[in-house]
PDB file of C-alpha atoms and ligand atoms in Angstrom:
ATOM      1  CA  MET A   1      -9.572  -3.465  63.357  1.00 59.00           C
ATOM      2  CA  LYS A   2      -6.564  -5.171  63.293  1.00 58.00           C
ATOM      3  CA  SER A   3      -6.546  -8.312  62.721  1.00 59.00           C
ATOM      4  CA  PHE A   4      -5.260 -11.396  65.084  1.00 58.00           C
ATOM      5  CA  PHE A   5      -4.238 -13.221  61.988  1.00 61.00           C
ATOM      6  CA  LYS A   6      -0.783 -12.102  61.227  1.00 57.00           C
ATOM      7  CA  LYS A   7       0.911 -13.112  58.041  1.00 61.00           C
ATOM      8  CA  LYS A   8       3.061 -16.504  59.002  1.00 66.00           C
ATOM      9  CA  VAL A   9       6.467 -15.624  57.987  1.00 71.00           C
ATOM     10  CA  GLN A  10       9.092 -18.958  57.783  1.00 82.00           C
ATOM     11  CA  ARG A  11      11.972 -18.526  60.243  1.00 90.00           C
ATOM     12  CA  ASN A  12      14.956 -20.813  58.201  1.00 94.00           C
ATOM     13  CA  TRP A  13      17.698 -18.517  58.632  1.00 95.00           C
ATOM     14  CA  HIS A  14      19.390 -19.090  62.766  1.00 92.00           C
ATOM     15  CA  VAL A  15      22.041 -17.218  63.399  1.00 89.00           C
ATOM     16  CA  LYS A  16      24.870 -18.930  64.845  1.00 89.00           C
ATOM     17  CA  SER A  17      24.769 -17.972  69.347  1.00 89.00           C
ATOM     18  CA  GLY A  18      28.027 -15.842  70.793  1.00 91.00           C
ATOM     19  CA  GLN A  19      29.049 -15.598  66.857  1.00 91.00           C
ATOM     20  CA  PRO A  20      28.719 -11.538  65.520  1.00 93.00           C
ATOM     21  CA  LEU A  21      26.021 -10.947  63.281  1.00 95.00           C
ATOM     22  CA  THR A  22      28.220 -10.939  59.383  1.00 95.00           C
ATOM     23  CA  GLU A  23      26.913  -8.901  56.469  1.00 95.00           C
ATOM     24  CA  MET A  24      24.995 -11.742  55.029  1.00 96.00           C
ATOM     25  CA  ASP A  25      23.115 -12.290  58.551  1.00 96.00           C
ATOM     26  CA  LYS A  26      21.733  -9.096  58.148  1.00 97.00           C
ATOM     27  CA  LEU A  27      21.303  -9.368  54.882  1.00 97.00           C
ATOM     28  CA  ILE A  28      19.319 -12.419  54.868  1.00 98.00           C
ATOM     29  CA  MET A  29      17.347 -11.669  58.342  1.00 97.00           C
ATOM     30  CA  ARG A  30      16.127  -8.273  56.379  1.00 97.00           C
ATOM     31  CA  TYR A  31      14.032  -9.911  53.616  1.00 98.00           C
ATOM     32  CA  GLN A  32      12.791 -13.079  56.222  1.00 97.00           C
ATOM     33  CA  ASN A  33      11.808 -10.227  57.969  1.00 96.00           C
ATOM     34  CA  LYS A  34       9.761  -9.060  55.324  1.00 96.00           C
ATOM     35  CA  GLY A  35       8.341 -12.783  54.715  1.00 96.00           C
ATOM     36  CA  HIS A  36      10.270 -13.442  52.243  1.00 97.00           C
ATOM     37  CA  LEU A  37      11.743 -17.175  51.907  1.00 98.00           C
ATOM     38  CA  VAL A  38      15.152 -17.326  52.981  1.00 98.00           C
ATOM     39  CA  PRO A  39      17.262 -19.972  52.509  1.00 98.00           C
ATOM     40  CA  SER A  40      18.630 -22.317  55.362  1.00 98.00           C
ATOM     41  CA  ARG A  41      21.898 -22.106  56.371  1.00 97.00           C
ATOM     42  CA  GLU A  42      22.443 -25.688  54.826  1.00 97.00           C
ATOM     43  CA  LEU A  43      22.095 -24.577  52.146  1.00 98.00           C
ATOM     44  CA  ILE A  44      24.860 -22.287  51.356  1.00 98.00           C
ATOM     45  CA  LYS A  45      27.823 -24.468  50.289  1.00 98.00           C
ATOM     46  CA  THR A  46      31.169 -24.237  52.136  1.00 98.00           C
ATOM     47  CA  SER A  47      34.125 -24.296  49.617  1.00 98.00           C
ATOM     48  CA  GLU A  48      34.601 -27.624  50.038  1.00 98.00           C
ATOM     49  CA  GLN A  49      31.612 -28.665  49.142  1.00 98.00           C
ATOM     50  CA  ILE A  50      32.044 -26.219  46.277  1.00 99.00           C
ATOM     51  CA  GLU A  51      35.261 -27.738  45.410  1.00 98.00           C
ATOM     52  CA  GLY A  52      33.523 -31.421  45.610  1.00 99.00           C
ATOM     53  CA  ILE A  53      30.013 -30.602  43.245  1.00 99.00           C
ATOM     54  CA  ARG A  54      32.828 -28.600  40.813  1.00 98.00           C
ATOM     55  CA  ALA A  55      34.725 -31.895  40.610  1.00 99.00           C
ATOM     56  CA  ALA A  56      31.623 -33.477  39.545  1.00 99.00           C
ATOM     57  CA  GLY A  57      29.750 -31.252  37.086  1.00 99.00           C
ATOM     58  CA  VAL A  58      33.403 -31.856  35.519  1.00 99.00           C
ATOM     59  CA  VAL A  59      32.416 -36.087  35.680  1.00 99.00           C
ATOM     60  CA  ASN A  60      29.461 -34.544  33.764  1.00 99.00           C
ATOM     61  CA  THR A  61      30.239 -33.129  31.432  1.00 99.00           C
ATOM     62  CA  GLY A  62      32.286 -35.443  30.266  1.00 99.00           C
ATOM     63  CA  VAL A  63      29.691 -36.998  30.851  1.00 99.00           C
ATOM     64  CA  LEU A  64      27.176 -35.570  28.238  1.00 99.00           C
ATOM     65  CA  ASP A  65      30.557 -34.745  25.668  1.00 99.00           C
ATOM     66  CA  ALA A  66      30.368 -38.233  24.864  1.00 98.00           C
ATOM     67  CA  VAL A  67      27.169 -38.394  24.192  1.00 99.00           C
ATOM     68  CA  ALA A  68      27.305 -36.274  21.449  1.00 99.00           C
ATOM     69  CA  ALA A  69      30.668 -37.173  20.492  1.00 98.00           C
ATOM     70  CA  GLU A  70      28.074 -40.821  19.525  1.00 98.00           C
ATOM     71  CA  ILE A  71      24.990 -39.684  19.350  1.00 99.00           C
ATOM     72  CA  LYS A  72      23.192 -40.361  15.955  1.00 98.00           C
ATOM     73  CA  ALA A  73      20.091 -41.719  13.887  1.00 98.00           C
ATOM     74  CA  GLY A  74      19.676 -45.104  14.136  1.00 98.00           C
ATOM     75  CA  MET A  75      20.670 -45.582  17.394  1.00 98.00           C
ATOM     76  CA  SER A  76      18.822 -46.863  20.670  1.00 99.00           C
ATOM     77  CA  THR A  77      17.645 -44.710  23.867  1.00 99.00           C
ATOM     78  CA  LEU A  78      19.532 -47.858  25.353  1.00 99.00           C
ATOM     79  CA  GLU A  79      23.114 -47.199  23.529  1.00 99.00           C
ATOM     80  CA  ILE A  80      23.146 -43.747  25.118  1.00 99.00           C
ATOM     81  CA  ASP A  81      22.454 -45.007  28.260  1.00 99.00           C
ATOM     82  CA  ASN A  82      25.062 -48.028  28.915  1.00 99.00           C
ATOM     83  CA  LEU A  83      26.885 -45.056  27.419  1.00 98.00           C
ATOM     84  CA  VAL A  84      26.654 -43.147  29.818  1.00 99.00           C
ATOM     85  CA  TYR A  85      26.587 -46.292  32.659  1.00 99.00           C
ATOM     86  CA  GLN A  86      30.785 -47.136  31.656  1.00 99.00           C
ATOM     87  CA  TYR A  87      31.582 -42.823  30.800  1.00 99.00           C
ATOM     88  CA  THR A  88      30.079 -42.902  34.572  1.00 99.00           C
ATOM     89  CA  MET A  89      31.881 -45.864  35.956  1.00 98.00           C
ATOM     90  CA  ASP A  90      34.648 -45.257  33.938  1.00 98.00           C
ATOM     91  CA  HIS A  91      35.324 -41.761  36.031  1.00 98.00           C
ATOM     92  CA  HIS A  92      35.210 -43.614  39.694  1.00 98.00           C
ATOM     93  CA  ALA A  93      31.589 -42.161  39.419  1.00 99.00           C
ATOM     94  CA  THR A  94      28.016 -43.094  40.288  1.00 98.00           C
ATOM     95  CA  PRO A  95      25.066 -42.059  38.022  1.00 99.00           C
ATOM     96  CA  ALA A  96      22.910 -40.498  40.519  1.00 99.00           C
ATOM     97  CA  CYS A  97      19.812 -41.770  37.873  1.00 98.00           C
ATOM     98  CA  LEU A  98      20.326 -45.536  38.839  1.00 98.00           C
ATOM     99  CA  GLY A  99      17.977 -46.436  41.317  1.00 98.00           C
ATOM    100  CA  TYR A 100      16.365 -43.130  42.669  1.00 98.00           C
ATOM    101  CA  GLU A 101      13.345 -43.708  43.849  1.00 98.00           C
ATOM    102  CA  GLY A 102      13.501 -47.073  41.281  1.00 98.00           C
ATOM    103  CA  PHE A 103      13.889 -45.613  37.862  1.00 98.00           C
ATOM    104  CA  PRO A 104      16.035 -48.482  36.016  1.00 98.00           C
ATOM    105  CA  LYS A 105      18.903 -46.574  34.067  1.00 99.00           C
ATOM    106  CA  SER A 106      21.100 -44.512  33.976  1.00 99.00           C
ATOM    107  CA  CYS A 107      20.001 -41.097  32.446  1.00 99.00           C
ATOM    108  CA  CYS A 108      17.391 -40.060  30.980  1.00 99.00           C
ATOM    109  CA  THR A 109      16.670 -39.993  27.542  1.00 99.00           C
ATOM    110  CA  SER A 110      13.401 -38.094  26.410  1.00 99.00           C
ATOM    111  CA  VAL A 111      12.735 -37.834  22.607  1.00 99.00           C
ATOM    112  CA  ASN A 112      10.248 -35.084  20.925  1.00 99.00           C
ATOM    113  CA  GLU A 113       6.748 -35.192  22.957  1.00 99.00           C
ATOM    114  CA  VAL A 114       8.501 -36.848  25.990  1.00 99.00           C
ATOM    115  CA  VAL A 115       9.195 -33.282  28.174  1.00 99.00           C
ATOM    116  CA  CYS A 116      11.619 -35.129  30.315  1.00 98.00           C
ATOM    117  CA  HIS A 117      12.129 -38.405  32.346  1.00 99.00           C
ATOM    118  CA  GLY A 118      11.643 -40.760  29.875  1.00 99.00           C
ATOM    119  CA  ILE A 119      13.692 -43.962  30.345  1.00 99.00           C
ATOM    120  CA  PRO A 120      16.190 -45.351  27.974  1.00 99.00           C
ATOM    121  CA  ASN A 121      15.458 -48.764  25.870  1.00 98.00           C
ATOM    122  CA  GLU A 122      16.645 -50.891  23.049  1.00 98.00           C
ATOM    123  CA  ASP A 123      13.761 -51.049  20.761  1.00 98.00           C
ATOM    124  CA  GLU A 124      13.603 -46.672  20.810  1.00 98.00           C
ATOM    125  CA  ILE A 125      15.594 -45.648  17.679  1.00 99.00           C
ATOM    126  CA  LEU A 126      17.008 -42.787  17.103  1.00 99.00           C
ATOM    127  CA  GLU A 127      15.781 -40.913  13.192  1.00 98.00           C
ATOM    128  CA  GLU A 128      16.610 -38.248  11.117  1.00 98.00           C
ATOM    129  CA  GLY A 129      14.602 -34.930  12.333  1.00 98.00           C
ATOM    130  CA  ASP A 130      14.274 -36.380  15.956  1.00 99.00           C
ATOM    131  CA  ILE A 131      15.101 -35.002  18.613  1.00 99.00           C
ATOM    132  CA  ILE A 132      16.071 -35.914  22.302  1.00 99.00           C
ATOM    133  CA  ASN A 133      16.707 -34.483  26.103  1.00 99.00           C
ATOM    134  CA  VAL A 134      19.459 -36.274  27.672  1.00 99.00           C
ATOM    135  CA  ASP A 135      19.157 -35.554  31.163  1.00 99.00           C
ATOM    136  CA  CYS A 136      22.711 -36.725  33.487  1.00 99.00           C
ATOM    137  CA  THR A 137      23.348 -36.859  36.939  1.00 99.00           C
ATOM    138  CA  THR A 138      26.439 -37.477  38.155  1.00 99.00           C
ATOM    139  CA  ILE A 139      27.452 -38.805  42.616  1.00 99.00           C
ATOM    140  CA  LEU A 140      31.585 -38.102  43.311  1.00 99.00           C
ATOM    141  CA  ASN A 141      32.497 -38.637  46.417  1.00 98.00           C
ATOM    142  CA  GLY A 142      29.247 -38.083  47.879  1.00 98.00           C
ATOM    143  CA  TYR A 143      28.234 -34.596  45.361  1.00 99.00           C
ATOM    144  CA  PHE A 144      26.353 -33.942  42.769  1.00 99.00           C
ATOM    145  CA  ALA A 145      26.037 -32.224  39.504  1.00 99.00           C
ATOM    146  CA  ASP A 146      22.785 -31.962  37.346  1.00 99.00           C
ATOM    147  CA  ALA A 147      22.833 -31.215  33.637  1.00 99.00           C
ATOM    148  CA  SER A 148      21.016 -31.994  30.726  1.00 99.00           C
ATOM    149  CA  ARG A 149      21.176 -31.249  26.589  1.00 99.00           C
ATOM    150  CA  MET A 150      19.025 -31.618  23.860  1.00 99.00           C
ATOM    151  CA  PHE A 151      20.387 -33.186  20.602  1.00 99.00           C
ATOM    152  CA  VAL A 152      18.975 -32.719  16.868  1.00 99.00           C
ATOM    153  CA  ILE A 153      18.822 -35.749  15.233  1.00 98.00           C
ATOM    154  CA  GLY A 154      20.147 -34.793  11.458  1.00 98.00           C
ATOM    155  CA  GLU A 155      18.226 -32.161  10.561  1.00 98.00           C
ATOM    156  CA  THR A 156      14.503 -31.652  11.897  1.00 98.00           C
ATOM    157  CA  THR A 157      11.790 -28.787  11.184  1.00 98.00           C
ATOM    158  CA  PRO A 158      12.192 -25.066  10.877  1.00 98.00           C
ATOM    159  CA  GLU A 159       9.543 -25.246  14.350  1.00 98.00           C
ATOM    160  CA  LYS A 160      11.367 -27.741  16.981  1.00 98.00           C
ATOM    161  CA  GLN A 161      14.378 -26.023  16.037  1.00 99.00           C
ATOM    162  CA  LYS A 162      12.905 -23.048  17.149  1.00 99.00           C
ATOM    163  CA  LEU A 163      11.596 -24.898  19.695  1.00 99.00           C
ATOM    164  CA  VAL A 164      15.536 -26.155  21.157  1.00 99.00           C
ATOM    165  CA  ASP A 165      16.978 -23.105  20.665  1.00 99.00           C
ATOM    166  CA  VAL A 166      14.134 -21.138  22.844  1.00 99.00           C
ATOM    167  CA  ALA A 167      14.796 -23.673  24.778  1.00 99.00           C
ATOM    168  CA  TRP A 168      18.498 -22.596  25.673  1.00 99.00           C
ATOM    169  CA  GLU A 169      17.635 -19.237  25.158  1.00 99.00           C
ATOM    170  CA  CYS A 170      15.698 -19.182  28.288  1.00 99.00           C
ATOM    171  CA  LEU A 171      17.784 -20.606  30.217  1.00 99.00           C
ATOM    172  CA  LYS A 172      20.485 -18.674  29.424  1.00 99.00           C
ATOM    173  CA  ILE A 173      17.854 -15.846  30.537  1.00 99.00           C
ATOM    174  CA  GLY A 174      17.599 -17.534  34.079  1.00 99.00           C
ATOM    175  CA  GLU A 175      22.074 -17.151  34.407  1.00 98.00           C
ATOM    176  CA  GLU A 176      21.790 -13.571  33.048  1.00 98.00           C
ATOM    177  CA  MET A 177      19.022 -12.792  35.234  1.00 98.00           C
ATOM    178  CA  ALA A 178      20.321 -14.612  38.521  1.00 98.00           C
ATOM    179  CA  LYS A 179      21.634 -12.535  40.604  1.00 98.00           C
ATOM    180  CA  PRO A 180      22.967 -12.076  44.447  1.00 98.00           C
ATOM    181  CA  TYR A 181      20.140 -12.044  47.067  1.00 98.00           C
ATOM    182  CA  CYS A 182      17.422 -12.084  43.565  1.00 98.00           C
ATOM    183  CA  PHE A 183      14.551 -14.068  44.481  1.00 98.00           C
ATOM    184  CA  VAL A 184      13.670 -17.586  42.091  1.00 98.00           C
ATOM    185  CA  GLY A 185      10.623 -15.766  41.094  1.00 98.00           C
ATOM    186  CA  ASP A 186      12.770 -13.066  38.738  1.00 98.00           C
ATOM    187  CA  LEU A 187      14.568 -16.033  36.942  1.00 98.00           C
ATOM    188  CA  GLY A 188      10.774 -17.615  36.334  1.00 99.00           C
ATOM    189  CA  ASN A 189       9.122 -14.390  35.490  1.00 99.00           C
ATOM    190  CA  ALA A 190      12.105 -13.835  32.668  1.00 99.00           C
ATOM    191  CA  ILE A 191      11.964 -17.055  31.136  1.00 99.00           C
ATOM    192  CA  ALA A 192       8.468 -17.426  31.095  1.00 99.00           C
ATOM    193  CA  LYS A 193       8.519 -14.464  29.465  1.00 99.00           C
ATOM    194  CA  HIS A 194      11.069 -15.235  26.798  1.00 99.00           C
ATOM    195  CA  ALA A 195       9.327 -18.510  25.947  1.00 99.00           C
ATOM    196  CA  HIS A 196       5.566 -16.769  25.670  1.00 99.00           C
ATOM    197  CA  LYS A 197       7.099 -13.778  23.333  1.00 98.00           C
ATOM    198  CA  ASN A 198       8.184 -17.100  20.934  1.00 98.00           C
ATOM    199  CA  GLY A 199       4.460 -18.206  20.895  1.00 98.00           C
ATOM    200  CA  PHE A 200       5.736 -21.466  23.455  1.00 99.00           C
ATOM    201  CA  THR A 201       4.805 -22.445  26.838  1.00 99.00           C
ATOM    202  CA  ILE A 202       5.917 -23.122  30.540  1.00 99.00           C
ATOM    203  CA  VAL A 203       5.896 -26.816  31.751  1.00 98.00           C
ATOM    204  CA  ARG A 204       4.380 -25.893  35.892  1.00 98.00           C
ATOM    205  CA  ASP A 205       4.480 -29.178  37.119  1.00 98.00           C
ATOM    206  CA  LEU A 206       8.340 -29.639  37.371  1.00 98.00           C
ATOM    207  CA  CYS A 207      11.282 -27.543  38.119  1.00 98.00           C
ATOM    208  CA  GLY A 208      14.735 -26.722  38.976  1.00 98.00           C
ATOM    209  CA  HIS A 209      15.851 -27.576  42.480  1.00 98.00           C
ATOM    210  CA  GLY A 210      18.622 -27.036  45.011  1.00 98.00           C
ATOM    211  CA  THR A 211      21.343 -29.365  44.825  1.00 98.00           C
ATOM    212  CA  GLY A 212      25.026 -30.268  45.455  1.00 98.00           C
ATOM    213  CA  ASN A 213      24.969 -32.342  48.595  1.00 98.00           C
ATOM    214  CA  ALA A 214      21.942 -34.417  46.965  1.00 98.00           C
ATOM    215  CA  PHE A 215      19.640 -34.712  44.029  1.00 98.00           C
ATOM    216  CA  HIS A 216      17.696 -33.050  45.196  1.00 98.00           C
ATOM    217  CA  GLU A 217      17.938 -30.071  47.786  1.00 98.00           C
ATOM    218  CA  GLU A 218      14.987 -26.791  48.361  1.00 98.00           C
ATOM    219  CA  PRO A 219      14.691 -24.484  46.723  1.00 98.00           C
ATOM    220  CA  ASP A 220      12.451 -25.129  44.132  1.00 98.00           C
ATOM    221  CA  VAL A 221      13.448 -22.846  40.901  1.00 98.00           C
ATOM    222  CA  GLU A 222      10.245 -22.670  39.317  1.00 98.00           C
ATOM    223  CA  HIS A 223      10.684 -21.734  34.672  1.00 98.00           C
ATOM    224  CA  TYR A 224       7.291 -19.143  35.510  1.00 98.00           C
ATOM    225  CA  GLY A 225       6.073 -16.619  38.598  1.00 98.00           C
ATOM    226  CA  ARG A 226       5.948 -13.022  39.910  1.00 98.00           C
ATOM    227  CA  LYS A 227       8.964 -10.813  40.222  1.00 98.00           C
ATOM    228  CA  GLY A 228       9.960 -10.932  44.200  1.00 98.00           C
ATOM    229  CA  THR A 229       8.666 -14.019  45.067  1.00 98.00           C
ATOM    230  CA  GLY A 230      10.062 -17.640  45.920  1.00 98.00           C
ATOM    231  CA  MET A 231      13.386 -18.158  47.623  1.00 98.00           C
ATOM    232  CA  LEU A 232      15.726 -15.499  48.221  1.00 98.00           C
ATOM    233  CA  LEU A 233      19.421 -16.923  46.493  1.00 98.00           C
ATOM    234  CA  VAL A 234      22.495 -15.951  48.903  1.00 98.00           C
ATOM    235  CA  PRO A 235      26.247 -16.520  47.791  1.00 98.00           C
ATOM    236  CA  GLY A 236      26.804 -20.355  48.323  1.00 98.00           C
ATOM    237  CA  MET A 237      23.778 -21.751  47.197  1.00 99.00           C
ATOM    238  CA  VAL A 238      23.413 -24.785  44.185  1.00 99.00           C
ATOM    239  CA  PHE A 239      20.811 -24.820  42.444  1.00 99.00           C
ATOM    240  CA  THR A 240      19.462 -26.062  38.562  1.00 99.00           C
ATOM    241  CA  ILE A 241      18.104 -24.461  35.991  1.00 99.00           C
ATOM    242  CA  GLU A 242      16.129 -26.543  33.158  1.00 99.00           C
ATOM    243  CA  PRO A 243      13.006 -25.040  31.706  1.00 99.00           C
ATOM    244  CA  MET A 244      10.548 -27.773  29.561  1.00 99.00           C
ATOM    245  CA  VAL A 245       9.287 -25.798  26.704  1.00 99.00           C
ATOM    246  CA  ASN A 246       6.323 -26.777  24.847  1.00 99.00           C
ATOM    247  CA  MET A 247       5.283 -26.277  21.060  1.00 98.00           C
ATOM    248  CA  GLY A 248       1.972 -26.295  22.721  1.00 98.00           C
ATOM    249  CA  ASP A 249       0.099 -26.764  25.546  1.00 98.00           C
ATOM    250  CA  TRP A 250       2.085 -26.674  29.184  1.00 98.00           C
ATOM    251  CA  ARG A 251      -0.329 -29.294  30.256  1.00 98.00           C
ATOM    252  CA  VAL A 252       2.270 -33.096  30.637  1.00 98.00           C
ATOM    253  CA  PHE A 253       0.799 -36.422  32.135  1.00 98.00           C
ATOM    254  CA  VAL A 254       2.622 -39.557  33.512  1.00 98.00           C
ATOM    255  CA  ASP A 255       2.903 -42.173  31.340  1.00 98.00           C
ATOM    256  CA  GLU A 256       0.812 -44.874  33.479  1.00 98.00           C
ATOM    257  CA  GLU A 257       2.743 -48.055  32.342  1.00 98.00           C
ATOM    258  CA  ASP A 258       5.647 -47.121  33.152  1.00 98.00           C
ATOM    259  CA  GLY A 259       4.946 -44.350  36.186  1.00 98.00           C
ATOM    260  CA  TRP A 260       7.985 -42.230  34.485  1.00 98.00           C
ATOM    261  CA  THR A 261       8.086 -41.385  31.244  1.00 99.00           C
ATOM    262  CA  VAL A 262       6.610 -37.487  31.232  1.00 98.00           C
ATOM    263  CA  VAL A 263       4.676 -36.400  28.041  1.00 99.00           C
ATOM    264  CA  SER A 264       3.030 -32.936  26.622  1.00 99.00           C
ATOM    265  CA  GLU A 265      -0.571 -33.294  26.670  1.00 98.00           C
ATOM    266  CA  ASP A 266      -1.458 -33.005  23.036  1.00 98.00           C
ATOM    267  CA  GLU A 267       1.280 -34.570  22.363  1.00 98.00           C
ATOM    268  CA  LEU A 268       3.952 -31.688  20.800  1.00 99.00           C
ATOM    269  CA  PRO A 269       7.427 -31.278  21.331  1.00 99.00           C
ATOM    270  CA  SER A 270       9.189 -29.619  24.393  1.00 99.00           C
ATOM    271  CA  ALA A 271      12.585 -29.046  25.032  1.00 99.00           C
ATOM    272  CA  GLN A 272      14.731 -28.019  27.740  1.00 99.00           C
ATOM    273  CA  TRP A 273      18.910 -28.201  28.363  1.00 99.00           C
ATOM    274  CA  GLU A 274      20.060 -27.565  32.459  1.00 99.00           C
ATOM    275  CA  HIS A 275      23.045 -26.354  34.147  1.00 99.00           C
ATOM    276  CA  THR A 276      23.771 -26.807  37.912  1.00 99.00           C
ATOM    277  CA  PHE A 277      24.584 -23.137  39.156  1.00 99.00           C
ATOM    278  CA  LEU A 278      26.442 -21.801  41.751  1.00 99.00           C
ATOM    279  CA  MET A 279      25.809 -18.077  42.926  1.00 99.00           C
ATOM    280  CA  THR A 280      28.517 -15.928  43.992  1.00 98.00           C
ATOM    281  CA  GLU A 281      28.662 -12.331  44.781  1.00 98.00           C
ATOM    282  CA  THR A 282      28.430 -11.299  41.087  1.00 98.00           C
ATOM    283  CA  GLY A 283      26.566 -13.566  39.306  1.00 98.00           C
ATOM    284  CA  VAL A 284      25.949 -17.560  38.994  1.00 98.00           C
ATOM    285  CA  GLU A 285      29.157 -19.680  37.821  1.00 98.00           C
ATOM    286  CA  VAL A 286      27.845 -23.191  35.673  1.00 98.00           C
ATOM    287  CA  LEU A 287      29.261 -25.755  37.345  1.00 98.00           C
ATOM    288  CA  THR A 288      28.698 -28.116  34.468  1.00 98.00           C
ATOM    289  CA  HIS A 289      30.864 -27.494  31.085  1.00 93.00           C
TER     290      HIS A 289
HETATM  291  N1  LIG B 301      17.696 -35.221  36.262  1.00 68.21           N
HETATM  292  C1  LIG B 301      16.573 -34.762  37.061  1.00 68.21           C
HETATM  293  C2  LIG B 301      16.754 -33.640  36.596  1.00 68.21           C
HETATM  294  O1  LIG B 301      17.032 -33.084  36.313  1.00 68.21           O
HETATM  295  C3  LIG B 301      16.288 -36.089  37.740  1.00 68.21           C
HETATM  296  C4  LIG B 301      15.914 -37.230  36.722  1.00 68.21           C
HETATM  297  S1  LIG B 301      15.241 -37.795  38.208  1.00 68.21           S
HETATM  298  C5  LIG B 301      15.128 -40.256  37.312  1.00 68.21           C
HETATM  299  O2  LIG B 301      16.243 -33.266  38.212  1.00 68.21           O
HETATM  300  F1  LIG B 301      14.989 -40.706  38.045  1.00 68.21           F
HETATM  301  F2  LIG B 301      14.204 -39.923  36.182  1.00 68.21           F
HETATM  302  F3  LIG B 301      16.320 -40.173  36.973  1.00 68.21           F
HETATM  303 CO1  LIG B 302      18.961 -33.161  35.515  1.00 68.21          CO
HETATM  304 CO1  LIG B 303      17.518 -31.125  37.729  1.00 68.21          CO
END
């Protein structure tokens, strides 16, 4: 018997009335009609917006380069934050984190078992062997660029070094997989496979995201999942890939006291790298290096 319940298709793509269909319209509508999640028109950036985001990316890269030049054992995570704030302001930009949903500092500093959203603190002193993620987002002329890097303080253990390296490889794999008219799930699938192959796990509670005109836009960019699922990625979309790779279990918890710091449940180390990407006709372009 025929079911009365038709699978609900999210209709995000609307053609411009009175205008002929473009090749892009036709392609996107074909995926939409098959039941895939497709972007709305607002997620496809204009060339003016892309230039704005690109410029924000240049400042954001400068911020992380400034951190790279200074970061060392004996430094507090608050000193990193001060550096981020100062560099950003000197370049006529604003740190997006500062005041974002009440976040108190200009960047996130996540040491060892902290997965992400660590709050810079003057009492947290970096030690030889620590691994730390510094995550910065810059707003320039209203446009956003978001990236993070891992830093190894001096020399660390081979296991922690491998975690840092595999997290980087996961980001690179996401970048290579990202082709026009692929799905977010294609990236996530390949990223998770690489982490698992190396004996690590992928955090599931947090994901990458569209960005550029706002801090966090659609789509959710999950770093695990099935091929052919999640939103269709088309030229002009700007989004982050930012896999969080855990040495032990993938589960995490949020520090109850500060409401921000995300920690691995088993308190084993975690690593993450992030770039902001523009989807082009051939693949992705990194806007944050
Ligand atoms: N930069 C983070 C991201 O990659 C978000 C940090 S939000 C903050 O999406 F409030 F914690 F700063
Ligand atoms: Co970020
Ligand atoms: Co991000």
